[in-house]
mmCIF file of N, CA, C and O in Angstrom:
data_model
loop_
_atom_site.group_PDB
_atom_site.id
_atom_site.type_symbol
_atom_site.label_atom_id
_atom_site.label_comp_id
_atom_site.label_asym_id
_atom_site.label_seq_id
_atom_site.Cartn_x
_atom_site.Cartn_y
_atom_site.Cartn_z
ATOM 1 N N UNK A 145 93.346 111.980 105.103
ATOM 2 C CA UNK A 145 93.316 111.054 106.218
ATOM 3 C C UNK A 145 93.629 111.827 107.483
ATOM 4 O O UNK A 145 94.607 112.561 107.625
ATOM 5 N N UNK A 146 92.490 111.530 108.579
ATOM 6 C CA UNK A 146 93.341 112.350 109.672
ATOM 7 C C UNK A 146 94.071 110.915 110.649
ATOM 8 O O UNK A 146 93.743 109.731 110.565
ATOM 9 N N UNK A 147 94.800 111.344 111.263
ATOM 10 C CA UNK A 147 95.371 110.682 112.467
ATOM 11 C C UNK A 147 94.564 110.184 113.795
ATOM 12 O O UNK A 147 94.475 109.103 114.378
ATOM 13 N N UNK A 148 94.055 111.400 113.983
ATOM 14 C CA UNK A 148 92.804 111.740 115.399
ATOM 15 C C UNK A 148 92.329 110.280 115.421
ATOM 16 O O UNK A 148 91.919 109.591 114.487
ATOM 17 N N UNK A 149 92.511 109.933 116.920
ATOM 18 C CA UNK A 149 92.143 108.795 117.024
ATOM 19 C C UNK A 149 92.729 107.722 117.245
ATOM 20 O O UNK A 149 92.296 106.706 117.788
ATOM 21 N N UNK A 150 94.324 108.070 116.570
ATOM 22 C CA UNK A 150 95.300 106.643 116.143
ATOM 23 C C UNK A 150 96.163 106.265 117.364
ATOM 24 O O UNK A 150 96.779 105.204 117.267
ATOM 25 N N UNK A 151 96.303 107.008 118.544
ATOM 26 C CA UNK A 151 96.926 106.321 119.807
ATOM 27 C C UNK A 151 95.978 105.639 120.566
ATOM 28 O O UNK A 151 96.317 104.733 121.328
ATOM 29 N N UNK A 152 94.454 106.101 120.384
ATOM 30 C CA UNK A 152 93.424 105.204 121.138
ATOM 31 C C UNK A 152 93.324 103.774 120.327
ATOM 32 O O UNK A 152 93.355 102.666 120.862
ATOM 33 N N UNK A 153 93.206 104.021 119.024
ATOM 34 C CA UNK A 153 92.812 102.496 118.165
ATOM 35 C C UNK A 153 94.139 101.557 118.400
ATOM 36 O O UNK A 153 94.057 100.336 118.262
ATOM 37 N N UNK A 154 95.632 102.342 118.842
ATOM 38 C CA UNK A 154 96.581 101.631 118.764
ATOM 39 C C UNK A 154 97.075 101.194 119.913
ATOM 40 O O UNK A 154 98.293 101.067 120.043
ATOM 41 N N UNK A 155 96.124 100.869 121.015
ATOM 42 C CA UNK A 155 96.562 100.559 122.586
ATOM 43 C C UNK A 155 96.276 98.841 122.393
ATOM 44 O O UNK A 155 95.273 98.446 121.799
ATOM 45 N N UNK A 156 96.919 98.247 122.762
ATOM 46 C CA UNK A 156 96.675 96.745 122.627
ATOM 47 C C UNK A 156 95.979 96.733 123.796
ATOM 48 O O UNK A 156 95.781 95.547 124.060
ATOM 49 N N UNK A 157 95.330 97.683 124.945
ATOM 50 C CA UNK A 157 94.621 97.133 125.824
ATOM 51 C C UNK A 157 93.205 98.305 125.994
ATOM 52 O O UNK A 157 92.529 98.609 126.977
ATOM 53 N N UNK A 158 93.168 98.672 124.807
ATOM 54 C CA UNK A 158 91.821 99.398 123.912
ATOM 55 C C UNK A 158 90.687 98.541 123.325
ATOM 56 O O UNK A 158 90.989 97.369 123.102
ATOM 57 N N UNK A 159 89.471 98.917 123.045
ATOM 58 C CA UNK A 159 89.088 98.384 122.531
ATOM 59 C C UNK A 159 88.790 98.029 121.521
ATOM 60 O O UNK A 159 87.796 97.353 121.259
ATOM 61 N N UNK A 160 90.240 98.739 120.200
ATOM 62 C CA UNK A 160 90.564 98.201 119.419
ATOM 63 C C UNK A 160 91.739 97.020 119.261
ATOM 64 O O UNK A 160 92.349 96.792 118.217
ATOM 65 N N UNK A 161 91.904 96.371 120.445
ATOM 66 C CA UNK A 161 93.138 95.858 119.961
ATOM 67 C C UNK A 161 93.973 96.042 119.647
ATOM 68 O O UNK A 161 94.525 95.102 119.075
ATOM 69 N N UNK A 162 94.737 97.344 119.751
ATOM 70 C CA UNK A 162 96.013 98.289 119.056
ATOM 71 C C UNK A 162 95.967 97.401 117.221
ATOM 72 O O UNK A 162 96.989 97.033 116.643
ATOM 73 N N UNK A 163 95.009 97.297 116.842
ATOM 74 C CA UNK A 163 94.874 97.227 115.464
ATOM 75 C C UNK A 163 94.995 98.557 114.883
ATOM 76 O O UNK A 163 95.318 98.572 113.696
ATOM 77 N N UNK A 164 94.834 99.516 115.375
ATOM 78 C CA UNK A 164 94.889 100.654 114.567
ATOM 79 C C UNK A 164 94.130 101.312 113.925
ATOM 80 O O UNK A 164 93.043 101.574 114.441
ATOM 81 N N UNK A 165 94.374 101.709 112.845
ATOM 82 C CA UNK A 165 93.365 102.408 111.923
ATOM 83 C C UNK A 165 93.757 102.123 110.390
ATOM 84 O O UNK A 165 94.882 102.189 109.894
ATOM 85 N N UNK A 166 92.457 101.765 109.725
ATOM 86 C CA UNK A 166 92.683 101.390 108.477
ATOM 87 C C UNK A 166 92.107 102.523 107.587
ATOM 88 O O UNK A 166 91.119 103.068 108.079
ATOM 89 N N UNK A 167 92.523 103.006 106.352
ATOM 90 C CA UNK A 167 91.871 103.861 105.572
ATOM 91 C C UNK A 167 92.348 103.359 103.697
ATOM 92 O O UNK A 167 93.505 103.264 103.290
ATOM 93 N N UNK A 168 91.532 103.202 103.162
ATOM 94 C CA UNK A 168 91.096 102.523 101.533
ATOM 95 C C UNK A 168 90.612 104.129 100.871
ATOM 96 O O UNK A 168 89.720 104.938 101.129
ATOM 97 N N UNK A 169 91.644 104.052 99.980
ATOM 98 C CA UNK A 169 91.718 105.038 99.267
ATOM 99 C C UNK A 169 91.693 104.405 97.340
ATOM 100 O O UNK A 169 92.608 103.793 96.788
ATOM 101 N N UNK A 170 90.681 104.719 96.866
ATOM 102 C CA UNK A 170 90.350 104.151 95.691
ATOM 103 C C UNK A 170 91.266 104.661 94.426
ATOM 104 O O UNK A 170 90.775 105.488 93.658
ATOM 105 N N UNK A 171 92.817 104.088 94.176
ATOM 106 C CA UNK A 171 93.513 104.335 93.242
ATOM 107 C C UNK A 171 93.370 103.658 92.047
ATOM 108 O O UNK A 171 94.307 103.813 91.264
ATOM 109 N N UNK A 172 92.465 102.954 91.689
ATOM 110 C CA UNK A 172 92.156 102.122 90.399
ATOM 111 C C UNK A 172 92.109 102.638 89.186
ATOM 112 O O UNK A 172 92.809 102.188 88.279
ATOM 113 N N UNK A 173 91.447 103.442 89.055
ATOM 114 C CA UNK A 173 90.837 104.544 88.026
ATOM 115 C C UNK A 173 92.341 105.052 87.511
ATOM 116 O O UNK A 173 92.633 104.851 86.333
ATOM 117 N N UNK A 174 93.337 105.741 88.437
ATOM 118 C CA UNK A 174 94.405 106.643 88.066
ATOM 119 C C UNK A 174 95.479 105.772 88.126
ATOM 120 O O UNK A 174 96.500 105.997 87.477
ATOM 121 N N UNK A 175 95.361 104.829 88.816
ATOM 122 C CA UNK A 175 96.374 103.986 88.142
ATOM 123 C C UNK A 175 96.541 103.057 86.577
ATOM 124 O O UNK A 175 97.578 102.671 86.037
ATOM 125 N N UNK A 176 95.009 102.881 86.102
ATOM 126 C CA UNK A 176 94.139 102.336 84.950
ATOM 127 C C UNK A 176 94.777 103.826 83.561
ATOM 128 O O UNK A 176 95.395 103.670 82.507
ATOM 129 N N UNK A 177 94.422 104.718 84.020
ATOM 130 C CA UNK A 177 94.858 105.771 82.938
ATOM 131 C C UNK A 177 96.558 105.407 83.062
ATOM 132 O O UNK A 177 97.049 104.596 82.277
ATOM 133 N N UNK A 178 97.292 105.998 83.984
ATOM 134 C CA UNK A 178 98.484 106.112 83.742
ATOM 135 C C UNK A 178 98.986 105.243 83.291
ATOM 136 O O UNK A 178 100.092 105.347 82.759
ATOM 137 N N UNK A 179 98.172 103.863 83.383
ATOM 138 C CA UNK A 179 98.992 102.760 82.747
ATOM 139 C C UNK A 179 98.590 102.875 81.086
ATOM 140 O O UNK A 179 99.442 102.967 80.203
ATOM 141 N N UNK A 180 97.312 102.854 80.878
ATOM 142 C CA UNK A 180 96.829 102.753 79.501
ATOM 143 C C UNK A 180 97.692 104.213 79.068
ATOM 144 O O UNK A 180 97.628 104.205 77.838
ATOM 145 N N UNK A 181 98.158 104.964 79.320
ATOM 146 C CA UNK A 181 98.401 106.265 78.769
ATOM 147 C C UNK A 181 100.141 106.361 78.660
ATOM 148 O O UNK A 181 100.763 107.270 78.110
ATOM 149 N N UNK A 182 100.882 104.827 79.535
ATOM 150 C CA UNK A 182 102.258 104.496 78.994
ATOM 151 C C UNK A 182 102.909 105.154 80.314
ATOM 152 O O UNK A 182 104.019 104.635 80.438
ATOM 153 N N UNK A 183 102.691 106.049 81.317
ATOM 154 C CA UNK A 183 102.876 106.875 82.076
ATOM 155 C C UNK A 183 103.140 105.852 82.936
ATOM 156 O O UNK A 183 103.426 106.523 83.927
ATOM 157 N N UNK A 184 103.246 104.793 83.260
ATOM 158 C CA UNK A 184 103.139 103.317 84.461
ATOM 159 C C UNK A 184 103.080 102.337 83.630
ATOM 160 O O UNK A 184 102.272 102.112 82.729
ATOM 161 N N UNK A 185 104.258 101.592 84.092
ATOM 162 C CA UNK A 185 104.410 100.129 83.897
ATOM 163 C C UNK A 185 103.884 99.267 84.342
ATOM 164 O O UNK A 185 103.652 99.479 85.532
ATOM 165 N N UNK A 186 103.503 98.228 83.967
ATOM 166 C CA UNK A 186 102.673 97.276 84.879
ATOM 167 C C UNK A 186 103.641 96.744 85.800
ATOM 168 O O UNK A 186 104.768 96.438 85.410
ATOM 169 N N UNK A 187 103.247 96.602 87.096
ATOM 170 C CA UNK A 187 104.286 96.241 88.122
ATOM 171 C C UNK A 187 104.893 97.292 88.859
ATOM 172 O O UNK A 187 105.768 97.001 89.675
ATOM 173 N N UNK A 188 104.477 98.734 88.647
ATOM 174 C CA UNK A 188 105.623 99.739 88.865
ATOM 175 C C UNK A 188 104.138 100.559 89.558
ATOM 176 O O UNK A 188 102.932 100.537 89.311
ATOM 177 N N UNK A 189 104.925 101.165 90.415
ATOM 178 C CA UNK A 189 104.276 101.917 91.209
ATOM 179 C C UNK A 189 104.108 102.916 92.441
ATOM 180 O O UNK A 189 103.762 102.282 93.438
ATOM 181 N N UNK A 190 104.252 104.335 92.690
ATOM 182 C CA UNK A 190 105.219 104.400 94.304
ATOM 183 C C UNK A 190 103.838 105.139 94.769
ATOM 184 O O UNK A 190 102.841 105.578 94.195
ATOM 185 N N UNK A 191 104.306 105.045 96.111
ATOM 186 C CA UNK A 191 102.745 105.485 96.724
ATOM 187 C C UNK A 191 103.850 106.569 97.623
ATOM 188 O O UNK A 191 104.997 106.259 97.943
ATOM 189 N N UNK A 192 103.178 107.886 97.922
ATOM 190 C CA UNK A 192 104.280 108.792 98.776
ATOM 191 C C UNK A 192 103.486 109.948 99.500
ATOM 192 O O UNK A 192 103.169 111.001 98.946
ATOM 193 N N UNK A 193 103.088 109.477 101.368
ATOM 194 C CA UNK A 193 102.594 110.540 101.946
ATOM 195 C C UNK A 193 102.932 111.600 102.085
ATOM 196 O O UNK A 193 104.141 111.807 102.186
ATOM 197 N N UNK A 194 102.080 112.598 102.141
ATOM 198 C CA UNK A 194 102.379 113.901 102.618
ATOM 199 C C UNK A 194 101.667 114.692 102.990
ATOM 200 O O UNK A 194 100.657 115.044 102.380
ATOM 201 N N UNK A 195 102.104 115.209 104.241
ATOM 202 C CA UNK A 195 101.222 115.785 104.739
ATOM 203 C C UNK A 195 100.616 116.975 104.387
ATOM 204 O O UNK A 195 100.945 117.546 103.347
ATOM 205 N N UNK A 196 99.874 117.365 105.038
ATOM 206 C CA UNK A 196 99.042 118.870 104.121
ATOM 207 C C UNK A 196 99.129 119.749 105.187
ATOM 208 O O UNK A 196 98.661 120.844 104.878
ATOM 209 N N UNK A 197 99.577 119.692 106.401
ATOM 210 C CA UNK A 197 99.680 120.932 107.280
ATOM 211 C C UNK A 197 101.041 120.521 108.280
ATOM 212 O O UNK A 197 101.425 119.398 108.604
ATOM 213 N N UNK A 198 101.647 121.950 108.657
ATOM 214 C CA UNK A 198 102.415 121.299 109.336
ATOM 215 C C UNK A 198 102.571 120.587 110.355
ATOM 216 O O UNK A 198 101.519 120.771 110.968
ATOM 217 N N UNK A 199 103.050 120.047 110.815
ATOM 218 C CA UNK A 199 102.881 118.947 112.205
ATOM 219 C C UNK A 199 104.253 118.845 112.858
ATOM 220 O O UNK A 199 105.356 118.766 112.318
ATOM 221 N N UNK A 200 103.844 118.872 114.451
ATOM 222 C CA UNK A 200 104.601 119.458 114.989
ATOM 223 C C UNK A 200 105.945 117.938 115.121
ATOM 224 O O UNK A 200 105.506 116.790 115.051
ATOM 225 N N UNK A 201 107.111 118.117 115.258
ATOM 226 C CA UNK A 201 107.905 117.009 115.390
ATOM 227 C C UNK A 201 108.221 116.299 116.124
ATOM 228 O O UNK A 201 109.240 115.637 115.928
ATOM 229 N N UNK A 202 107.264 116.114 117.579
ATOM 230 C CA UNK A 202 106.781 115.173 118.122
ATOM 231 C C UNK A 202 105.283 114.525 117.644
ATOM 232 O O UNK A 202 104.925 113.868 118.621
ATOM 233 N N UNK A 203 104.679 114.457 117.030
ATOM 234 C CA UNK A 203 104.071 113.788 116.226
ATOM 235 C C UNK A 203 104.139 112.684 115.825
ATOM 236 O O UNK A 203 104.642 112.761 114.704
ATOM 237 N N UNK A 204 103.842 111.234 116.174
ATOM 238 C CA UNK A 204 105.109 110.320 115.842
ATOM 239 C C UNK A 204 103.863 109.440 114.729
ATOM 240 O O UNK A 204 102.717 109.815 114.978
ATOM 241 N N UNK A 205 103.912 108.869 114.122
ATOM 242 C CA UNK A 205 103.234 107.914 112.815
ATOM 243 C C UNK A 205 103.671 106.871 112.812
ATOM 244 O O UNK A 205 104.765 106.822 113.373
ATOM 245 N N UNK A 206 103.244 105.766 112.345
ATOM 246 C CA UNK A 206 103.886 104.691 111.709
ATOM 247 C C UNK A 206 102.873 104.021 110.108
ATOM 248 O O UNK A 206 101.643 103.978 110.107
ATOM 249 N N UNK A 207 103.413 103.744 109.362
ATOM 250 C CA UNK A 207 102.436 103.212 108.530
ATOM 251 C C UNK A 207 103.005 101.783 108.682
ATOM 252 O O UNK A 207 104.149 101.516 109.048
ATOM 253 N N UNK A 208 102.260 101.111 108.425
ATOM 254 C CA UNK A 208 102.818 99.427 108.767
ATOM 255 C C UNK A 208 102.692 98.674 108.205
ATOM 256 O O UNK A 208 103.093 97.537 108.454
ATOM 257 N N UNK A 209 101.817 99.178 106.804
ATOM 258 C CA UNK A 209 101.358 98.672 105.285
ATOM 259 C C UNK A 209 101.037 98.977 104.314
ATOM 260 O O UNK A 209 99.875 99.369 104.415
ATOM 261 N N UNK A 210 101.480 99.068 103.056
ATOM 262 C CA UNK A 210 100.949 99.821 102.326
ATOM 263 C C UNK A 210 100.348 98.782 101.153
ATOM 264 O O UNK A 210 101.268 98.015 100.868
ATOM 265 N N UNK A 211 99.191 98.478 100.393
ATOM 266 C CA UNK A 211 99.183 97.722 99.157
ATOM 267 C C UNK A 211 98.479 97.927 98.754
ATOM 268 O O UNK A 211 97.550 98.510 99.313
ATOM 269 N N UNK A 212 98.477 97.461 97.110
ATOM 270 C CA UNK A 212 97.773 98.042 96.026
ATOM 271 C C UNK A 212 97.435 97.078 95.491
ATOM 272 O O UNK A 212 96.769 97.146 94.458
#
């Protein structure tokens, strides 16, 4: 996922509506094994970003939802 983009989509006087940015990431499949394979409980589940390069610490994020 990149960021690029996410202070323009997030201006409430943009022409996104400071809605933001949405991104759907297809965990079905690997959540389907780990469960059939005992590895995941039904109901149980942690989702945990991370980034892949460093970023500098003014950088600021918010996630504002996460669901599965």
């Amino acid at each position: 996922m990149s960021l690029f983009g996410a202070s323009l989509a997030s201006d409430p006087d943009g022409a996104h509506a400071g809605n933001g940015m949405t991104y759907v990431l297809e965990v079905t499949n690997v959540f389907d094994r780990l469960h059939m394979s005992g590895k995941l409980a039904a109901g149980e589940g942690h989702v945990k970003l991370v980034p892949t390069e460093n970023n500098p610490e003014e950088a600021d994020a918010t996630v504002s939802a996460i669901s599965v």
